[in-house]
Amino acid sequence: MPSRASQVPLDRWFSSERAMGVAASILIGLVTVTAWATAWSDWYSYRTLKVYGADAAKLDEADLISGSLGIISALALLGAAAVFIIWLWRVRWNAEMFHRGEHRFTRGWVLGCWLVPVVNLWYPKQVVDDIVAASDPRTDALTPHLKDVPGTQLVWAWWLTWVIGLVTGNIVQRGVLVGASQVGDLRTNVILSSVSALFTTGAAVLAVILIQRIDELQTQREWVPWWAVGTPHSGFQPPAR
């Protein structure tokens, strides 16, 4: 008789998210470019004020460049965030099919963890940790809790660089919003903006590697849902799509 696993409609439970991952990676690369463009505009504003002083035309030109690049940067970040979260939602679905183990957060937190202040400094990392653990072919499909699976250095490195870039970038944005107009204030903005761009670039590179790594794990793992692995466990139902 055919095994129970062979009777499972695989196309119903799993899906390859490689195309969405590539799209997210491209947009993440665009965010890196805009981060450096913003750092350049901060340097240009600082140099304009330092060299031309009270020349209103020059200052207005610098403000226009800074404002325009700020809008472009915000749009790029919004687009990258939207596609990355959609990708994350879908690979989380695959992870739930691969593994019975309890994730630390419900699926709604795949989106919510980025939006809620304070907890967005560590919840997203834990969401990704659980996805990586469930996707890894070495993880037993029936392990009760994914939090018991050791995290990876890749996720740690990605998250730390992202948080540092985010915090320094927010400090720069506050300086712009309060209308920093002194040479010293703008010089501080240039330094912090450059630091933010540097760490954002590091986080972007690591994010692309992480996307590829999760895709590799989910491709390498046999596409058999956890309830079809080994001895059937009564009382368990597949999660709602």
PDB file of N, CA and C in Angstrom, residues 17-116:
ATOM      1  N   GLU A  17       9.083  30.058  -2.508  1.00  0.00           N
ATOM      2  CA  GLU A  17       9.031  31.516  -2.406  1.00  0.00           C
ATOM      3  C   GLU A  17      10.303  32.158  -2.947  1.00  0.00           C
ATOM      4  N   ARG A  18      10.973  31.464  -3.873  1.00  0.00           N
ATOM      5  CA  ARG A  18      12.234  31.975  -4.411  1.00  0.00           C
ATOM      6  C   ARG A  18      12.026  33.291  -5.163  1.00  0.00           C
ATOM      7  N   ALA A  19      10.974  33.371  -5.981  1.00  0.00           N
ATOM      8  CA  ALA A  19      10.733  34.585  -6.764  1.00  0.00           C
ATOM      9  C   ALA A  19      10.466  35.779  -5.849  1.00  0.00           C
ATOM     10  N   MET A  20       9.661  35.563  -4.820  1.00  0.00           N
ATOM     11  CA  MET A  20       9.391  36.647  -3.867  1.00  0.00           C
ATOM     12  C   MET A  20      10.651  37.024  -3.112  1.00  0.00           C
ATOM     13  N   GLY A  21      11.492  36.052  -2.806  1.00  0.00           N
ATOM     14  CA  GLY A  21      12.751  36.341  -2.132  1.00  0.00           C
ATOM     15  C   GLY A  21      13.687  37.160  -2.999  1.00  0.00           C
ATOM     16  N   VAL A  22      13.719  36.863  -4.293  1.00  0.00           N
ATOM     17  CA  VAL A  22      14.555  37.643  -5.214  1.00  0.00           C
ATOM     18  C   VAL A  22      14.048  39.080  -5.295  1.00  0.00           C
ATOM     19  N   ALA A  23      12.727  39.253  -5.371  1.00  0.00           N
ATOM     20  CA  ALA A  23      12.153  40.593  -5.414  1.00  0.00           C
ATOM     21  C   ALA A  23      12.496  41.382  -4.152  1.00  0.00           C
ATOM     22  N   ALA A  24      12.382  40.725  -3.004  1.00  0.00           N
ATOM     23  CA  ALA A  24      12.726  41.385  -1.744  1.00  0.00           C
ATOM     24  C   ALA A  24      14.201  41.766  -1.722  1.00  0.00           C
ATOM     25  N   SER A  25      15.056  40.885  -2.225  1.00  0.00           N
ATOM     26  CA  SER A  25      16.498  41.152  -2.233  1.00  0.00           C
ATOM     27  C   SER A  25      16.830  42.362  -3.097  1.00  0.00           C
ATOM     28  N   ILE A  26      16.187  42.475  -4.250  1.00  0.00           N
ATOM     29  CA  ILE A  26      16.426  43.616  -5.138  1.00  0.00           C
ATOM     30  C   ILE A  26      16.007  44.916  -4.466  1.00  0.00           C
ATOM     31  N   LEU A  27      14.852  44.917  -3.824  1.00  0.00           N
ATOM     32  CA  LEU A  27      14.372  46.128  -3.160  1.00  0.00           C
ATOM     33  C   LEU A  27      15.236  46.474  -1.951  1.00  0.00           C
ATOM     34  N   ILE A  28      15.730  45.469  -1.258  1.00  0.00           N
ATOM     35  CA  ILE A  28      16.638  45.715  -0.138  1.00  0.00           C
ATOM     36  C   ILE A  28      17.923  46.369  -0.644  1.00  0.00           C
ATOM     37  N   GLY A  29      18.399  45.928  -1.813  1.00  0.00           N
ATOM     38  CA  GLY A  29      19.561  46.570  -2.411  1.00  0.00           C
ATOM     39  C   GLY A  29      19.287  48.022  -2.752  1.00  0.00           C
ATOM     40  N   LEU A  30      18.085  48.311  -3.220  1.00  0.00           N
ATOM     41  CA  LEU A  30      17.705  49.693  -3.529  1.00  0.00           C
ATOM     42  C   LEU A  30      17.701  50.554  -2.272  1.00  0.00           C
ATOM     43  N   VAL A  31      17.250  49.989  -1.169  1.00  0.00           N
ATOM     44  CA  VAL A  31      17.265  50.721   0.111  1.00  0.00           C
ATOM     45  C   VAL A  31      18.690  51.104   0.491  1.00  0.00           C
ATOM     46  N   THR A  32      19.624  50.206   0.231  1.00  0.00           N
ATOM     47  CA  THR A  32      21.028  50.501   0.521  1.00  0.00           C
ATOM     48  C   THR A  32      21.514  51.699  -0.292  1.00  0.00           C
ATOM     49  N   VAL A  33      21.150  51.717  -1.567  1.00  0.00           N
ATOM     50  CA  VAL A  33      21.549  52.837  -2.429  1.00  0.00           C
ATOM     51  C   VAL A  33      20.969  54.150  -1.908  1.00  0.00           C
ATOM     52  N   THR A  34      19.686  54.140  -1.536  1.00  0.00           N
ATOM     53  CA  THR A  34      19.064  55.370  -1.046  1.00  0.00           C
ATOM     54  C   THR A  34      19.638  55.796   0.303  1.00  0.00           C
ATOM     55  N   ALA A  35      20.080  54.822   1.109  1.00  0.00           N
ATOM     56  CA  ALA A  35      20.697  55.170   2.392  1.00  0.00           C
ATOM     57  C   ALA A  35      21.976  55.970   2.176  1.00  0.00           C
ATOM     58  N   TRP A  36      22.792  55.545   1.216  1.00  0.00           N
ATOM     59  CA  TRP A  36      24.020  56.283   0.911  1.00  0.00           C
ATOM     60  C   TRP A  36      23.721  57.611   0.237  1.00  0.00           C
ATOM     61  N   ALA A  37      22.655  57.658  -0.577  1.00  0.00           N
ATOM     62  CA  ALA A  37      22.257  58.921  -1.196  1.00  0.00           C
ATOM     63  C   ALA A  37      21.818  59.926  -0.133  1.00  0.00           C
ATOM     64  N   THR A  38      21.120  59.440   0.880  1.00  0.00           N
ATOM     65  CA  THR A  38      20.703  60.305   1.976  1.00  0.00           C
ATOM     66  C   THR A  38      21.902  60.797   2.767  1.00  0.00           C
ATOM     67  N   ALA A  39      22.873  59.914   2.988  1.00  0.00           N
ATOM     68  CA  ALA A  39      24.091  60.325   3.693  1.00  0.00           C
ATOM     69  C   ALA A  39      24.823  61.402   2.900  1.00  0.00           C
ATOM     70  N   TRP A  40      24.843  61.244   1.575  1.00  0.00           N
ATOM     71  CA  TRP A  40      25.477  62.265   0.735  1.00  0.00           C
ATOM     72  C   TRP A  40      24.738  63.593   0.831  1.00  0.00           C
ATOM     73  N   SER A  41      23.407  63.554   0.827  1.00  0.00           N
ATOM     74  CA  SER A  41      22.633  64.801   0.906  1.00  0.00           C
ATOM     75  C   SER A  41      22.867  65.517   2.240  1.00  0.00           C
ATOM     76  N   ASP A  42      23.060  64.742   3.321  1.00  0.00           N
ATOM     77  CA  ASP A  42      23.374  65.354   4.613  1.00  0.00           C
ATOM     78  C   ASP A  42      24.747  66.031   4.562  1.00  0.00           C
ATOM     79  N   TRP A  43      25.686  65.356   3.920  1.00  0.00           N
ATOM     80  CA  TRP A  43      27.015  65.960   3.764  1.00  0.00           C
ATOM     81  C   TRP A  43      26.930  67.223   2.908  1.00  0.00           C
ATOM     82  N   TYR A  44      26.112  67.186   1.849  1.00  0.00           N
ATOM     83  CA  TYR A  44      25.966  68.344   0.964  1.00  0.00           C
ATOM     84  C   TYR A  44      25.348  69.528   1.713  1.00  0.00           C
ATOM     85  N   SER A  45      24.343  69.250   2.548  1.00  0.00           N
ATOM     86  CA  SER A  45      23.720  70.318   3.342  1.00  0.00           C
ATOM     87  C   SER A  45      24.729  70.931   4.308  1.00  0.00           C
ATOM     88  N   TYR A  46      25.509  70.068   4.942  1.00  0.00           N
ATOM     89  CA  TYR A  46      26.544  70.549   5.873  1.00  0.00           C
ATOM     90  C   TYR A  46      27.569  71.417   5.138  1.00  0.00           C
ATOM     91  N   ARG A  47      28.053  70.951   3.995  1.00  0.00           N
ATOM     92  CA  ARG A  47      29.065  71.699   3.243  1.00  0.00           C
ATOM     93  C   ARG A  47      28.502  73.022   2.727  1.00  0.00           C
ATOM     94  N   THR A  48      27.233  73.007   2.279  1.00  0.00           N
ATOM     95  CA  THR A  48      26.611  74.229   1.763  1.00  0.00           C
ATOM     96  C   THR A  48      26.525  75.299   2.843  1.00  0.00           C
ATOM     97  N   LEU A  49      26.085  74.895   4.034  1.00  0.00           N
ATOM     98  CA  LEU A  49      25.982  75.858   5.129  1.00  0.00           C
ATOM     99  C   LEU A  49      27.361  76.357   5.540  1.00  0.00           C
ATOM    100  N   LYS A  50      28.328  75.475   5.562  1.00  0.00           N
ATOM    101  CA  LYS A  50      29.671  75.853   6.001  1.00  0.00           C
ATOM    102  C   LYS A  50      30.352  76.789   4.996  1.00  0.00           C
ATOM    103  N   VAL A  51      30.156  76.541   3.700  1.00  0.00           N
ATOM    104  CA  VAL A  51      30.857  77.315   2.672  1.00  0.00           C
ATOM    105  C   VAL A  51      30.107  78.581   2.292  1.00  0.00           C
ATOM    106  N   TYR A  52      28.771  78.458   2.140  1.00  0.00           N
ATOM    107  CA  TYR A  52      28.009  79.586   1.614  1.00  0.00           C
ATOM    108  C   TYR A  52      27.263  80.378   2.687  1.00  0.00           C
ATOM    109  N   GLY A  53      27.247  79.871   3.902  1.00  0.00           N
ATOM    110  CA  GLY A  53      26.671  80.620   5.008  1.00  0.00           C
ATOM    111  C   GLY A  53      25.222  80.995   4.797  1.00  0.00           C
ATOM    112  N   ALA A  54      24.948  82.280   4.631  1.00  0.00           N
ATOM    113  CA  ALA A  54      23.573  82.782   4.584  1.00  0.00           C
ATOM    114  C   ALA A  54      23.025  82.887   3.166  1.00  0.00           C
ATOM    115  N   ASP A  55      23.641  82.262   2.189  1.00  0.00           N
ATOM    116  CA  ASP A  55      23.148  82.305   0.807  1.00  0.00           C
ATOM    117  C   ASP A  55      21.855  81.496   0.728  1.00  0.00           C
ATOM    118  N   ALA A  56      20.726  82.215   0.680  1.00  0.00           N
ATOM    119  CA  ALA A  56      19.412  81.566   0.739  1.00  0.00           C
ATOM    120  C   ALA A  56      19.190  80.617  -0.431  1.00  0.00           C
ATOM    121  N   ALA A  57      19.650  81.006  -1.622  1.00  0.00           N
ATOM    122  CA  ALA A  57      19.433  80.170  -2.812  1.00  0.00           C
ATOM    123  C   ALA A  57      20.147  78.831  -2.671  1.00  0.00           C
ATOM    124  N   LYS A  58      21.394  78.877  -2.209  1.00  0.00           N
ATOM    125  CA  LYS A  58      22.155  77.647  -2.022  1.00  0.00           C
ATOM    126  C   LYS A  58      21.533  76.759  -0.945  1.00  0.00           C
ATOM    127  N   LEU A  59      21.087  77.383   0.126  1.00  0.00           N
ATOM    128  CA  LEU A  59      20.483  76.612   1.212  1.00  0.00           C
ATOM    129  C   LEU A  59      19.169  75.974   0.776  1.00  0.00           C
ATOM    130  N   ASP A  60      18.385  76.727  -0.007  1.00  0.00           N
ATOM    131  CA  ASP A  60      17.128  76.168  -0.513  1.00  0.00           C
ATOM    132  C   ASP A  60      17.391  74.980  -1.439  1.00  0.00           C
ATOM    133  N   GLU A  61      18.439  75.100  -2.265  1.00  0.00           N
ATOM    134  CA  GLU A  61      18.804  74.006  -3.159  1.00  0.00           C
ATOM    135  C   GLU A  61      19.184  72.760  -2.364  1.00  0.00           C
ATOM    136  N   ALA A  62      19.973  72.951  -1.302  1.00  0.00           N
ATOM    137  CA  ALA A  62      20.370  71.822  -0.463  1.00  0.00           C
ATOM    138  C   ALA A  62      19.158  71.198   0.215  1.00  0.00           C
ATOM    139  N   ASP A  63      18.225  72.046   0.674  1.00  0.00           N
ATOM    140  CA  ASP A  63      17.014  71.532   1.318  1.00  0.00           C
ATOM    141  C   ASP A  63      16.164  70.740   0.330  1.00  0.00           C
ATOM    142  N   LEU A  64      16.094  71.218  -0.928  1.00  0.00           N
ATOM    143  CA  LEU A  64      15.313  70.520  -1.950  1.00  0.00           C
ATOM    144  C   LEU A  64      15.899  69.139  -2.240  1.00  0.00           C
ATOM    145  N   ILE A  65      17.228  69.092  -2.362  1.00  0.00           N
ATOM    146  CA  ILE A  65      17.890  67.810  -2.606  1.00  0.00           C
ATOM    147  C   ILE A  65      17.655  66.856  -1.443  1.00  0.00           C
ATOM    148  N   SER A  66      17.833  67.375  -0.223  1.00  0.00           N
ATOM    149  CA  SER A  66      17.659  66.545   0.970  1.00  0.00           C
ATOM    150  C   SER A  66      16.227  66.022   1.078  1.00  0.00           C
ATOM    151  N   GLY A  67      15.253  66.922   0.841  1.00  0.00           N
ATOM    152  CA  GLY A  67      13.850  66.514   0.944  1.00  0.00           C
ATOM    153  C   GLY A  67      13.460  65.498  -0.114  1.00  0.00           C
ATOM    154  N   SER A  68      13.942  65.706  -1.351  1.00  0.00           N
ATOM    155  CA  SER A  68      13.616  64.791  -2.445  1.00  0.00           C
ATOM    156  C   SER A  68      14.189  63.400  -2.194  1.00  0.00           C
ATOM    157  N   LEU A  69      15.458  63.360  -1.789  1.00  0.00           N
ATOM    158  CA  LEU A  69      16.074  62.065  -1.504  1.00  0.00           C
ATOM    159  C   LEU A  69      15.428  61.394  -0.296  1.00  0.00           C
ATOM    160  N   GLY A  70      14.978  62.214   0.658  1.00  0.00           N
ATOM    161  CA  GLY A  70      14.288  61.651   1.815  1.00  0.00           C
ATOM    162  C   GLY A  70      13.001  60.946   1.416  1.00  0.00           C
ATOM    163  N   ILE A  71      12.246  61.551   0.491  1.00  0.00           N
ATOM    164  CA  ILE A  71      11.002  60.938   0.021  1.00  0.00           C
ATOM    165  C   ILE A  71      11.289  59.647  -0.739  1.00  0.00           C
ATOM    166  N   ILE A  72      12.301  59.702  -1.630  1.00  0.00           N
ATOM    167  CA  ILE A  72      12.673  58.506  -2.397  1.00  0.00           C
ATOM    168  C   ILE A  72      13.118  57.386  -1.463  1.00  0.00           C
ATOM    169  N   SER A  73      13.914  57.743  -0.455  1.00  0.00           N
ATOM    170  CA  SER A  73      14.389  56.758   0.504  1.00  0.00           C
ATOM    171  C   SER A  73      13.233  56.124   1.268  1.00  0.00           C
ATOM    172  N   ALA A  74      12.248  56.945   1.673  1.00  0.00           N
ATOM    173  CA  ALA A  74      11.098  56.426   2.414  1.00  0.00           C
ATOM    174  C   ALA A  74      10.271  55.481   1.554  1.00  0.00           C
ATOM    175  N   LEU A  75      10.083  55.834   0.282  1.00  0.00           N
ATOM    176  CA  LEU A  75       9.308  54.981  -0.623  1.00  0.00           C
ATOM    177  C   LEU A  75      10.016  53.654  -0.875  1.00  0.00           C
ATOM    178  N   ALA A  76      11.352  53.725  -1.036  1.00  0.00           N
ATOM    179  CA  ALA A  76      12.118  52.489  -1.248  1.00  0.00           C
ATOM    180  C   ALA A  76      12.024  51.579  -0.029  1.00  0.00           C
ATOM    181  N   LEU A  77      12.133  52.171   1.157  1.00  0.00           N
ATOM    182  CA  LEU A  77      12.045  51.383   2.387  1.00  0.00           C
ATOM    183  C   LEU A  77      10.659  50.770   2.546  1.00  0.00           C
ATOM    184  N   LEU A  78       9.621  51.538   2.224  1.00  0.00           N
ATOM    185  CA  LEU A  78       8.251  51.028   2.333  1.00  0.00           C
ATOM    186  C   LEU A  78       8.029  49.856   1.387  1.00  0.00           C
ATOM    187  N   GLY A  79       8.508  50.003   0.133  1.00  0.00           N
ATOM    188  CA  GLY A  79       8.349  48.925  -0.833  1.00  0.00           C
ATOM    189  C   GLY A  79       9.106  47.676  -0.425  1.00  0.00           C
ATOM    190  N   ALA A  80      10.357  47.849   0.023  1.00  0.00           N
ATOM    191  CA  ALA A  80      11.158  46.704   0.447  1.00  0.00           C
ATOM    192  C   ALA A  80      10.532  46.013   1.657  1.00  0.00           C
ATOM    193  N   ALA A  81      10.039  46.822   2.602  1.00  0.00           N
ATOM    194  CA  ALA A  81       9.430  46.259   3.807  1.00  0.00           C
ATOM    195  C   ALA A  81       8.189  45.443   3.457  1.00  0.00           C
ATOM    196  N   ALA A  82       7.362  45.971   2.551  1.00  0.00           N
ATOM    197  CA  ALA A  82       6.128  45.277   2.172  1.00  0.00           C
ATOM    198  C   ALA A  82       6.434  43.923   1.527  1.00  0.00           C
ATOM    199  N   VAL A  83       7.364  43.910   0.581  1.00  0.00           N
ATOM    200  CA  VAL A  83       7.684  42.658  -0.112  1.00  0.00           C
ATOM    201  C   VAL A  83       8.382  41.681   0.829  1.00  0.00           C
ATOM    202  N   PHE A  84       9.278  42.193   1.684  1.00  0.00           N
ATOM    203  CA  PHE A  84       9.977  41.313   2.629  1.00  0.00           C
ATOM    204  C   PHE A  84       8.991  40.665   3.596  1.00  0.00           C
ATOM    205  N   ILE A  85       8.020  41.440   4.078  1.00  0.00           N
ATOM    206  CA  ILE A  85       7.051  40.881   5.032  1.00  0.00           C
ATOM    207  C   ILE A  85       6.151  39.853   4.349  1.00  0.00           C
ATOM    208  N   ILE A  86       5.768  40.130   3.091  1.00  0.00           N
ATOM    209  CA  ILE A  86       4.979  39.133   2.350  1.00  0.00           C
ATOM    210  C   ILE A  86       5.783  37.842   2.197  1.00  0.00           C
ATOM    211  N   TRP A  87       7.051  37.986   1.846  1.00  0.00           N
ATOM    212  CA  TRP A  87       7.923  36.809   1.732  1.00  0.00           C
ATOM    213  C   TRP A  87       8.026  36.085   3.074  1.00  0.00           C
ATOM    214  N   LEU A  88       8.198  36.862   4.149  1.00  0.00           N
ATOM    215  CA  LEU A  88       8.336  36.269   5.479  1.00  0.00           C
ATOM    216  C   LEU A  88       7.066  35.531   5.880  1.00  0.00           C
ATOM    217  N   TRP A  89       5.914  36.112   5.552  1.00  0.00           N
ATOM    218  CA  TRP A  89       4.623  35.475   5.852  1.00  0.00           C
ATOM    219  C   TRP A  89       4.535  34.120   5.145  1.00  0.00           C
ATOM    220  N   ARG A  90       4.967  34.071   3.904  1.00  0.00           N
ATOM    221  CA  ARG A  90       4.840  32.840   3.118  1.00  0.00           C
ATOM    222  C   ARG A  90       5.827  31.766   3.567  1.00  0.00           C
ATOM    223  N   VAL A  91       7.054  32.160   3.880  1.00  0.00           N
ATOM    224  CA  VAL A  91       7.999  31.135   4.353  1.00  0.00           C
ATOM    225  C   VAL A  91       7.611  30.677   5.761  1.00  0.00           C
ATOM    226  N   ARG A  92       6.933  31.548   6.518  1.00  0.00           N
ATOM    227  CA  ARG A  92       6.417  31.124   7.823  1.00  0.00           C
ATOM    228  C   ARG A  92       5.352  30.045   7.626  1.00  0.00           C
ATOM    229  N   TRP A  93       4.523  30.217   6.596  1.00  0.00           N
ATOM    230  CA  TRP A  93       3.517  29.184   6.311  1.00  0.00           C
ATOM    231  C   TRP A  93       4.188  27.854   6.014  1.00  0.00           C
ATOM    232  N   ASN A  94       5.201  27.881   5.155  1.00  0.00           N
ATOM    233  CA  ASN A  94       5.939  26.649   4.870  1.00  0.00           C
ATOM    234  C   ASN A  94       6.512  26.044   6.142  1.00  0.00           C
ATOM    235  N   ALA A  95       7.062  26.924   7.003  1.00  0.00           N
ATOM    236  CA  ALA A  95       7.661  26.451   8.255  1.00  0.00           C
ATOM    237  C   ALA A  95       6.632  25.748   9.135  1.00  0.00           C
ATOM    238  N   GLU A  96       5.407  26.251   9.150  1.00  0.00           N
ATOM    239  CA  GLU A  96       4.355  25.617   9.949  1.00  0.00           C
ATOM    240  C   GLU A  96       3.974  24.254   9.384  1.00  0.00           C
ATOM    241  N   MET A  97       4.113  24.094   8.095  1.00  0.00           N
ATOM    242  CA  MET A  97       3.827  22.797   7.481  1.00  0.00           C
ATOM    243  C   MET A  97       4.949  21.785   7.750  1.00  0.00           C
ATOM    244  N   PHE A  98       6.193  22.285   7.732  1.00  0.00           N
ATOM    245  CA  PHE A  98       7.337  21.406   7.968  1.00  0.00           C
ATOM    246  C   PHE A  98       7.365  20.867   9.397  1.00  0.00           C
ATOM    247  N   HIS A  99       6.946  21.700  10.329  1.00  0.00           N
ATOM    248  CA  HIS A  99       7.279  21.433  11.729  1.00  0.00           C
ATOM    249  C   HIS A  99       6.088  21.641  12.646  1.00  0.00           C
ATOM    250  N   ARG A 100       5.884  20.676  13.520  1.00  0.00           N
ATOM    251  CA  ARG A 100       4.796  20.759  14.492  1.00  0.00           C
ATOM    252  C   ARG A 100       5.119  21.743  15.612  1.00  0.00           C
ATOM    253  N   GLY A 101       6.407  21.995  15.873  1.00  0.00           N
ATOM    254  CA  GLY A 101       6.834  22.776  17.020  1.00  0.00           C
ATOM    255  C   GLY A 101       6.169  24.131  17.123  1.00  0.00           C
ATOM    256  N   GLU A 102       5.933  24.553  18.342  1.00  0.00           N
ATOM    257  CA  GLU A 102       5.241  25.816  18.605  1.00  0.00           C
ATOM    258  C   GLU A 102       6.158  27.004  18.321  1.00  0.00           C
ATOM    259  N   HIS A 103       5.695  27.914  17.464  1.00  0.00           N
ATOM    260  CA  HIS A 103       6.402  29.175  17.256  1.00  0.00           C
ATOM    261  C   HIS A 103       6.145  30.088  18.445  1.00  0.00           C
ATOM    262  N   ARG A 104       7.094  30.971  18.714  1.00  0.00           N
ATOM    263  CA  ARG A 104       6.939  31.867  19.863  1.00  0.00           C
ATOM    264  C   ARG A 104       5.794  32.855  19.699  1.00  0.00           C
ATOM    265  N   PHE A 105       5.450  33.170  18.456  1.00  0.00           N
ATOM    266  CA  PHE A 105       4.384  34.144  18.201  1.00  0.00           C
ATOM    267  C   PHE A 105       3.437  33.606  17.143  1.00  0.00           C
ATOM    268  N   THR A 106       2.176  34.026  17.217  1.00  0.00           N
ATOM    269  CA  THR A 106       1.200  33.632  16.209  1.00  0.00           C
ATOM    270  C   THR A 106       1.556  34.268  14.871  1.00  0.00           C
ATOM    271  N   ARG A 107       0.934  33.790  13.812  1.00  0.00           N
ATOM    272  CA  ARG A 107       1.277  34.263  12.475  1.00  0.00           C
ATOM    273  C   ARG A 107       1.026  35.759  12.296  1.00  0.00           C
ATOM    274  N   GLY A 108       0.048  36.313  13.015  1.00  0.00           N
ATOM    275  CA  GLY A 108      -0.224  37.739  12.911  1.00  0.00           C
ATOM    276  C   GLY A 108       0.956  38.610  13.304  1.00  0.00           C
ATOM    277  N   TRP A 109       1.816  38.070  14.162  1.00  0.00           N
ATOM    278  CA  TRP A 109       2.986  38.826  14.605  1.00  0.00           C
ATOM    279  C   TRP A 109       4.054  38.916  13.522  1.00  0.00           C
ATOM    280  N   VAL A 110       3.931  38.142  12.450  1.00  0.00           N
ATOM    281  CA  VAL A 110       4.878  38.278  11.335  1.00  0.00           C
ATOM    282  C   VAL A 110       4.813  39.708  10.795  1.00  0.00           C
ATOM    283  N   LEU A 111       3.624  40.290  10.811  1.00  0.00           N
ATOM    284  CA  LEU A 111       3.458  41.700  10.451  1.00  0.00           C
ATOM    285  C   LEU A 111       3.563  42.595  11.674  1.00  0.00           C
ATOM    286  N   GLY A 112       2.835  42.237  12.730  1.00  0.00           N
ATOM    287  CA  GLY A 112       2.747  43.106  13.902  1.00  0.00           C
ATOM    288  C   GLY A 112       4.068  43.355  14.598  1.00  0.00           C
ATOM    289  N   CYS A 113       4.994  42.394  14.534  1.00  0.00           N
ATOM    290  CA  CYS A 113       6.249  42.549  15.259  1.00  0.00           C
ATOM    291  C   CYS A 113       7.069  43.730  14.744  1.00  0.00           C
ATOM    292  N   TRP A 114       6.833  44.147  13.501  1.00  0.00           N
ATOM    293  CA  TRP A 114       7.575  45.278  12.940  1.00  0.00           C
ATOM    294  C   TRP A 114       6.928  46.611  13.297  1.00  0.00           C
ATOM    295  N   LEU A 115       5.656  46.592  13.670  1.00  0.00           N
ATOM    296  CA  LEU A 115       4.889  47.823  13.848  1.00  0.00           C
ATOM    297  C   LEU A 115       4.776  48.273  15.293  1.00  0.00           C
ATOM    298  N   VAL A 116       4.852  47.346  16.231  1.00  0.00           N
ATOM    299  CA  VAL A 116       4.667  47.685  17.645  1.00  0.00           C
ATOM    300  C   VAL A 116       5.972  48.249  18.210  1.00  0.00           C
TER     301      VAL A 116
END
